[in-house]
JSON list of C-alpha atoms in Angstrom, two decimals:
[
{"chain": "A", "resi": 1, "resn": "MET", "atom": "CA", "xyz": [20.90, -60.72, 60.89]},
{"chain": "A", "resi": 2, "resn": "LYS", "atom": "CA", "xyz": [22.66, -61.84, 57.70]},
{"chain": "A", "resi": 3, "resn": "LEU", "atom": "CA", "xyz": [19.36, -61.63, 55.80]},
{"chain": "A", "resi": 4, "resn": "LYS", "atom": "CA", "xyz": [18.84, -58.03, 56.96]},
{"chain": "A", "resi": 5, "resn": "ARG", "atom": "CA", "xyz": [22.33, -57.01, 55.77]},
{"chain": "A", "resi": 6, "resn": "THR", "atom": "CA", "xyz": [21.79, -58.70, 52.42]},
{"chain": "A", "resi": 7, "resn": "LEU", "atom": "CA", "xyz": [18.39, -57.05, 52.01]},
{"chain": "A", "resi": 8, "resn": "PHE", "atom": "CA", "xyz": [19.88, -53.69, 52.94]},
{"chain": "A", "resi": 9, "resn": "ALA", "atom": "CA", "xyz": [22.72, -54.16, 50.41]},
{"chain": "A", "resi": 10, "resn": "TYR", "atom": "CA", "xyz": [20.27, -55.03, 47.61]},
{"chain": "A", "resi": 11, "resn": "THR", "atom": "CA", "xyz": [18.08, -52.05, 48.49]},
{"chain": "A", "resi": 12, "resn": "PHE", "atom": "CA", "xyz": [21.10, -49.75, 48.51]},
{"chain": "A", "resi": 13, "resn": "VAL", "atom": "CA", "xyz": [22.32, -51.03, 45.11]},
{"chain": "A", "resi": 14, "resn": "LEU", "atom": "CA", "xyz": [18.82, -50.62, 43.68]},
{"chain": "A", "resi": 15, "resn": "PHE", "atom": "CA", "xyz": [18.75, -47.06, 45.00]},
{"chain": "A", "resi": 16, "resn": "LEU", "atom": "CA", "xyz": [22.12, -46.27, 43.36]},
{"chain": "A", "resi": 17, "resn": "VAL", "atom": "CA", "xyz": [21.04, -47.74, 40.02]},
{"chain": "A", "resi": 18, "resn": "THR", "atom": "CA", "xyz": [17.82, -45.73, 40.12]},
{"chain": "A", "resi": 19, "resn": "LEU", "atom": "CA", "xyz": [19.80, -42.60, 40.91]},
{"chain": "A", "resi": 20, "resn": "LEU", "atom": "CA", "xyz": [22.13, -43.23, 37.95]},
{"chain": "A", "resi": 21, "resn": "ILE", "atom": "CA", "xyz": [19.20, -43.79, 35.58]},
{"chain": "A", "resi": 22, "resn": "VAL", "atom": "CA", "xyz": [17.48, -40.58, 36.71]},
{"chain": "A", "resi": 23, "resn": "ASN", "atom": "CA", "xyz": [20.74, -38.65, 36.31]},
{"chain": "A", "resi": 24, "resn": "PHE", "atom": "CA", "xyz": [21.31, -40.10, 32.82]},
{"chain": "A", "resi": 25, "resn": "ASN", "atom": "CA", "xyz": [17.76, -39.19, 31.75]},
{"chain": "A", "resi": 26, "resn": "SER", "atom": "CA", "xyz": [18.28, -35.65, 33.06]},
{"chain": "A", "resi": 27, "resn": "GLU", "atom": "CA", "xyz": [21.42, -35.32, 30.97]},
{"chain": "A", "resi": 28, "resn": "LEU", "atom": "CA", "xyz": [19.58, -36.57, 27.88]},
{"chain": "A", "resi": 29, "resn": "GLU", "atom": "CA", "xyz": [16.80, -34.04, 28.45]},
{"chain": "A", "resi": 30, "resn": "ALA", "atom": "CA", "xyz": [19.37, -31.27, 28.89]},
{"chain": "A", "resi": 31, "resn": "MET", "atom": "CA", "xyz": [21.01, -32.26, 25.60]},
{"chain": "A", "resi": 32, "resn": "SER", "atom": "CA", "xyz": [17.62, -32.16, 23.87]},
{"chain": "A", "resi": 33, "resn": "ALA", "atom": "CA", "xyz": [16.88, -28.76, 25.37]},
{"chain": "A", "resi": 34, "resn": "ASN", "atom": "CA", "xyz": [20.29, -27.59, 24.17]},
{"chain": "A", "resi": 35, "resn": "GLY", "atom": "CA", "xyz": [19.43, -28.67, 20.65]},
{"chain": "A", "resi": 36, "resn": "ASP", "atom": "CA", "xyz": [22.66, -30.66, 20.23]},
{"chain": "A", "resi": 37, "resn": "ASN", "atom": "CA", "xyz": [20.75, -33.68, 18.94]},
{"chain": "A", "resi": 38, "resn": "GLU", "atom": "CA", "xyz": [19.43, -31.60, 16.00]},
{"chain": "A", "resi": 39, "resn": "TYR", "atom": "CA", "xyz": [22.93, -31.55, 14.52]},
{"chain": "A", "resi": 40, "resn": "LEU", "atom": "CA", "xyz": [24.06, -34.42, 12.33]},
{"chain": "A", "resi": 41, "resn": "ALA", "atom": "CA", "xyz": [27.43, -36.03, 12.98]},
{"chain": "A", "resi": 42, "resn": "PHE", "atom": "CA", "xyz": [27.83, -36.80, 9.27]},
{"chain": "A", "resi": 43, "resn": "ALA", "atom": "CA", "xyz": [26.30, -35.45, 6.08]},
{"chain": "A", "resi": 44, "resn": "GLU", "atom": "CA", "xyz": [26.66, -36.36, 2.40]},
{"chain": "A", "resi": 45, "resn": "GLU", "atom": "CA", "xyz": [28.46, -33.03, 1.98]},
{"chain": "A", "resi": 46, "resn": "MET", "atom": "CA", "xyz": [30.20, -31.91, 5.15]},
{"chain": "A", "resi": 47, "resn": "PRO", "atom": "CA", "xyz": [30.60, -28.21, 5.97]},
{"chain": "A", "resi": 48, "resn": "ALA", "atom": "CA", "xyz": [33.96, -26.75, 5.01]},
{"chain": "A", "resi": 49, "resn": "PRO", "atom": "CA", "xyz": [35.60, -23.44, 5.86]},
{"chain": "A", "resi": 50, "resn": "VAL", "atom": "CA", "xyz": [35.33, -20.94, 3.00]},
{"chain": "A", "resi": 51, "resn": "GLY", "atom": "CA", "xyz": [38.95, -20.49, 1.90]},
{"chain": "A", "resi": 52, "resn": "GLY", "atom": "CA", "xyz": [40.04, -23.76, 3.53]},
{"chain": "A", "resi": 53, "resn": "MET", "atom": "CA", "xyz": [41.71, -24.25, 6.89]},
{"chain": "A", "resi": 54, "resn": "SER", "atom": "CA", "xyz": [44.08, -21.39, 6.08]},
{"chain": "A", "resi": 55, "resn": "ALA", "atom": "CA", "xyz": [41.09, -19.05, 6.43]},
{"chain": "A", "resi": 56, "resn": "ILE", "atom": "CA", "xyz": [40.76, -20.19, 10.06]},
{"chain": "A", "resi": 57, "resn": "VAL", "atom": "CA", "xyz": [44.50, -20.22, 10.73]},
{"chain": "A", "resi": 58, "resn": "LYS", "atom": "CA", "xyz": [44.92, -16.61, 9.61]},
{"chain": "A", "resi": 59, "resn": "HIS", "atom": "CA", "xyz": [42.55, -15.53, 12.42]},
{"chain": "A", "resi": 60, "resn": "ILE", "atom": "CA", "xyz": [44.63, -17.27, 15.11]},
{"chain": "A", "resi": 61, "resn": "LYS", "atom": "CA", "xyz": [46.84, -15.12, 17.27]},
{"chain": "A", "resi": 62, "resn": "TYR", "atom": "CA", "xyz": [49.31, -17.31, 19.18]},
{"chain": "A", "resi": 63, "resn": "PRO", "atom": "CA", "xyz": [48.64, -16.62, 22.87]},
{"chain": "A", "resi": 64, "resn": "MET", "atom": "CA", "xyz": [51.54, -14.85, 24.60]},
{"chain": "A", "resi": 65, "resn": "ILE", "atom": "CA", "xyz": [51.46, -17.27, 27.55]},
{"chain": "A", "resi": 66, "resn": "ALA", "atom": "CA", "xyz": [51.67, -20.27, 25.21]},
{"chain": "A", "resi": 67, "resn": "GLU", "atom": "CA", "xyz": [54.48, -18.64, 23.25]},
{"chain": "A", "resi": 68, "resn": "LYS", "atom": "CA", "xyz": [56.53, -17.85, 26.37]},
{"chain": "A", "resi": 69, "resn": "SER", "atom": "CA", "xyz": [55.89, -21.35, 27.74]},
{"chain": "A", "resi": 70, "resn": "LYS", "atom": "CA", "xyz": [56.77, -22.88, 24.35]},
{"chain": "A", "resi": 71, "resn": "ILE", "atom": "CA", "xyz": [53.44, -24.73, 24.22]},
{"chain": "A", "resi": 72, "resn": "GLU", "atom": "CA", "xyz": [52.82, -26.51, 20.92]},
{"chain": "A", "resi": 73, "resn": "GLY", "atom": "CA", "xyz": [50.32, -29.15, 19.87]},
{"chain": "A", "resi": 74, "resn": "THR", "atom": "CA", "xyz": [46.85, -29.64, 18.48]},
{"chain": "A", "resi": 75, "resn": "VAL", "atom": "CA", "xyz": [43.60, -28.31, 19.92]},
{"chain": "A", "resi": 76, "resn": "TYR", "atom": "CA", "xyz": [40.53, -30.37, 19.00]},
{"chain": "A", "resi": 77, "resn": "LEU", "atom": "CA", "xyz": [37.23, -28.54, 18.65]},
{"chain": "A", "resi": 78, "resn": "GLN", "atom": "CA", "xyz": [33.66, -29.38, 17.77]},
{"chain": "A", "resi": 79, "resn": "ALA", "atom": "CA", "xyz": [31.89, -26.66, 15.79]},
{"chain": "A", "resi": 80, "resn": "PHE", "atom": "CA", "xyz": [28.12, -26.57, 15.36]},
{"chain": "A", "resi": 81, "resn": "ILE", "atom": "CA", "xyz": [27.41, -25.28, 11.85]},
{"chain": "A", "resi": 82, "resn": "ASN", "atom": "CA", "xyz": [23.84, -24.28, 10.96]},
{"chain": "A", "resi": 83, "resn": "GLU", "atom": "CA", "xyz": [22.03, -24.52, 7.61]},
{"chain": "A", "resi": 84, "resn": "SER", "atom": "CA", "xyz": [23.37, -21.15, 6.44]},
{"chain": "A", "resi": 85, "resn": "GLY", "atom": "CA", "xyz": [27.00, -22.05, 7.21]},
{"chain": "A", "resi": 86, "resn": "SER", "atom": "CA", "xyz": [27.26, -19.90, 10.33]},
{"chain": "A", "resi": 87, "resn": "VAL", "atom": "CA", "xyz": [29.01, -21.17, 13.44]},
{"chain": "A", "resi": 88, "resn": "GLU", "atom": "CA", "xyz": [26.47, -21.40, 16.25]},
{"chain": "A", "resi": 89, "resn": "LYS", "atom": "CA", "xyz": [28.66, -22.86, 19.00]},
{"chain": "A", "resi": 90, "resn": "VAL", "atom": "CA", "xyz": [32.19, -24.21, 19.46]},
{"chain": "A", "resi": 91, "resn": "ILE", "atom": "CA", "xyz": [33.26, -26.68, 22.15]},
{"chain": "A", "resi": 92, "resn": "ILE", "atom": "CA", "xyz": [36.85, -27.49, 23.10]},
{"chain": "A", "resi": 93, "resn": "LEU", "atom": "CA", "xyz": [37.29, -31.28, 23.08]},
{"chain": "A", "resi": 94, "resn": "LYS", "atom": "CA", "xyz": [41.03, -31.32, 23.87]},
{"chain": "A", "resi": 95, "resn": "ASP", "atom": "CA", "xyz": [43.10, -28.31, 24.86]},
{"chain": "A", "resi": 96, "resn": "ILE", "atom": "CA", "xyz": [46.87, -27.90, 25.12]},
{"chain": "A", "resi": 97, "resn": "GLY", "atom": "CA", "xyz": [46.69, -24.96, 27.54]},
{"chain": "A", "resi": 98, "resn": "GLY", "atom": "CA", "xyz": [48.21, -21.52, 27.55]},
{"chain": "A", "resi": 99, "resn": "GLY", "atom": "CA", "xyz": [45.11, -19.96, 25.99]},
{"chain": "A", "resi": 100, "resn": "CYS", "atom": "CA", "xyz": [45.43, -21.96, 22.76]},
{"chain": "A", "resi": 101, "resn": "GLY", "atom": "CA", "xyz": [41.94, -23.47, 23.09]},
{"chain": "A", "resi": 102, "resn": "GLU", "atom": "CA", "xyz": [40.32, -20.06, 23.46]},
{"chain": "A", "resi": 103, "resn": "ALA", "atom": "CA", "xyz": [42.34, -18.67, 20.53]},
{"chain": "A", "resi": 104, "resn": "ALA", "atom": "CA", "xyz": [41.21, -21.59, 18.34]},
{"chain": "A", "resi": 105, "resn": "VAL", "atom": "CA", "xyz": [37.56, -21.10, 19.34]},
{"chain": "A", "resi": 106, "resn": "GLU", "atom": "CA", "xyz": [37.68, -17.40, 18.47]},
{"chain": "A", "resi": 107, "resn": "ALA", "atom": "CA", "xyz": [39.27, -18.15, 15.08]},
{"chain": "A", "resi": 108, "resn": "VAL", "atom": "CA", "xyz": [36.60, -20.72, 14.21]},
{"chain": "A", "resi": 109, "resn": "LYS", "atom": "CA", "xyz": [33.82, -18.34, 15.26]},
{"chain": "A", "resi": 110, "resn": "LYS", "atom": "CA", "xyz": [35.20, -15.71, 12.84]},
{"chain": "A", "resi": 111, "resn": "ALA", "atom": "CA", "xyz": [35.26, -18.15, 9.90]},
{"chain": "A", "resi": 112, "resn": "SER", "atom": "CA", "xyz": [32.39, -18.80, 7.53]},
{"chain": "A", "resi": 113, "resn": "PHE", "atom": "CA", "xyz": [31.55, -22.27, 6.27]},
{"chain": "A", "resi": 114, "resn": "THR", "atom": "CA", "xyz": [29.80, -23.82, 3.32]},
{"chain": "A", "resi": 115, "resn": "PRO", "atom": "CA", "xyz": [26.75, -25.54, 4.84]},
{"chain": "A", "resi": 116, "resn": "GLY", "atom": "CA", "xyz": [26.45, -29.30, 5.09]},
{"chain": "A", "resi": 117, "resn": "LYS", "atom": "CA", "xyz": [24.03, -31.01, 2.73]},
{"chain": "A", "resi": 118, "resn": "MET", "atom": "CA", "xyz": [21.95, -34.15, 2.93]},
{"chain": "A", "resi": 119, "resn": "LYS", "atom": "CA", "xyz": [19.86, -35.24, -0.08]},
{"chain": "A", "resi": 120, "resn": "GLY", "atom": "CA", "xyz": [20.36, -31.79, -1.58]},
{"chain": "A", "resi": 121, "resn": "ALA", "atom": "CA", "xyz": [19.03, -29.89, 1.45]},
{"chain": "A", "resi": 122, "resn": "THR", "atom": "CA", "xyz": [21.21, -27.88, 3.81]},
{"chain": "A", "resi": 123, "resn": "VAL", "atom": "CA", "xyz": [21.40, -29.33, 7.33]},
{"chain": "A", "resi": 124, "resn": "LYS", "atom": "CA", "xyz": [22.90, -28.58, 10.73]},
{"chain": "A", "resi": 125, "resn": "VAL", "atom": "CA", "xyz": [26.15, -30.50, 11.26]},
{"chain": "A", "resi": 126, "resn": "LYS", "atom": "CA", "xyz": [28.61, -31.05, 14.14]},
{"chain": "A", "resi": 127, "resn": "LEU", "atom": "CA", "xyz": [32.10, -30.72, 12.72]},
{"chain": "A", "resi": 128, "resn": "SER", "atom": "CA", "xyz": [35.29, -31.83, 14.47]},
{"chain": "A", "resi": 129, "resn": "LEU", "atom": "CA", "xyz": [38.27, -29.60, 13.76]},
{"chain": "A", "resi": 130, "resn": "PRO", "atom": "CA", "xyz": [41.92, -30.05, 14.70]},
{"chain": "A", "resi": 131, "resn": "ILE", "atom": "CA", "xyz": [43.80, -26.75, 15.05]},
{"chain": "A", "resi": 132, "resn": "ALA", "atom": "CA", "xyz": [47.60, -27.09, 15.16]},
{"chain": "A", "resi": 133, "resn": "PHE", "atom": "CA", "xyz": [49.75, -24.68, 17.16]},
{"chain": "A", "resi": 134, "resn": "LYS", "atom": "CA", "xyz": [53.40, -24.65, 16.12]},
{"chain": "A", "resi": 135, "resn": "LEU", "atom": "CA", "xyz": [55.99, -22.05, 17.09]},
{"chain": "A", "resi": 136, "resn": "GLN", "atom": "CA", "xyz": [58.11, -20.58, 14.29]}
]
């Protein structure tokens, strides 16, 4: 009886591990299909907003809900910049709420960037951006 329970436990654990591996491989395939792995995390010359961060900040409209709730802080984004310096996609990594994350995403999408370069060639780069929200 004890041998049957032990065998069942091992079989169950093996099943769970197999399920985790299959799920992990599915996520990797989805990332590849998304094209996220085509973007470099670092480049010799990283992309930069044309006009500096102030060019992004001028496009931010402080959300009314955040203003009324007195929400302040920093929203962290990841922007996917292509070889021409255009923003292809923006992901919110950390939000402070009140619509601040969405306002930051919209501001980054409106900005133009100098493209990243590697060995003299323009490349796709993932760029992390902190966007500060501070009430006057």
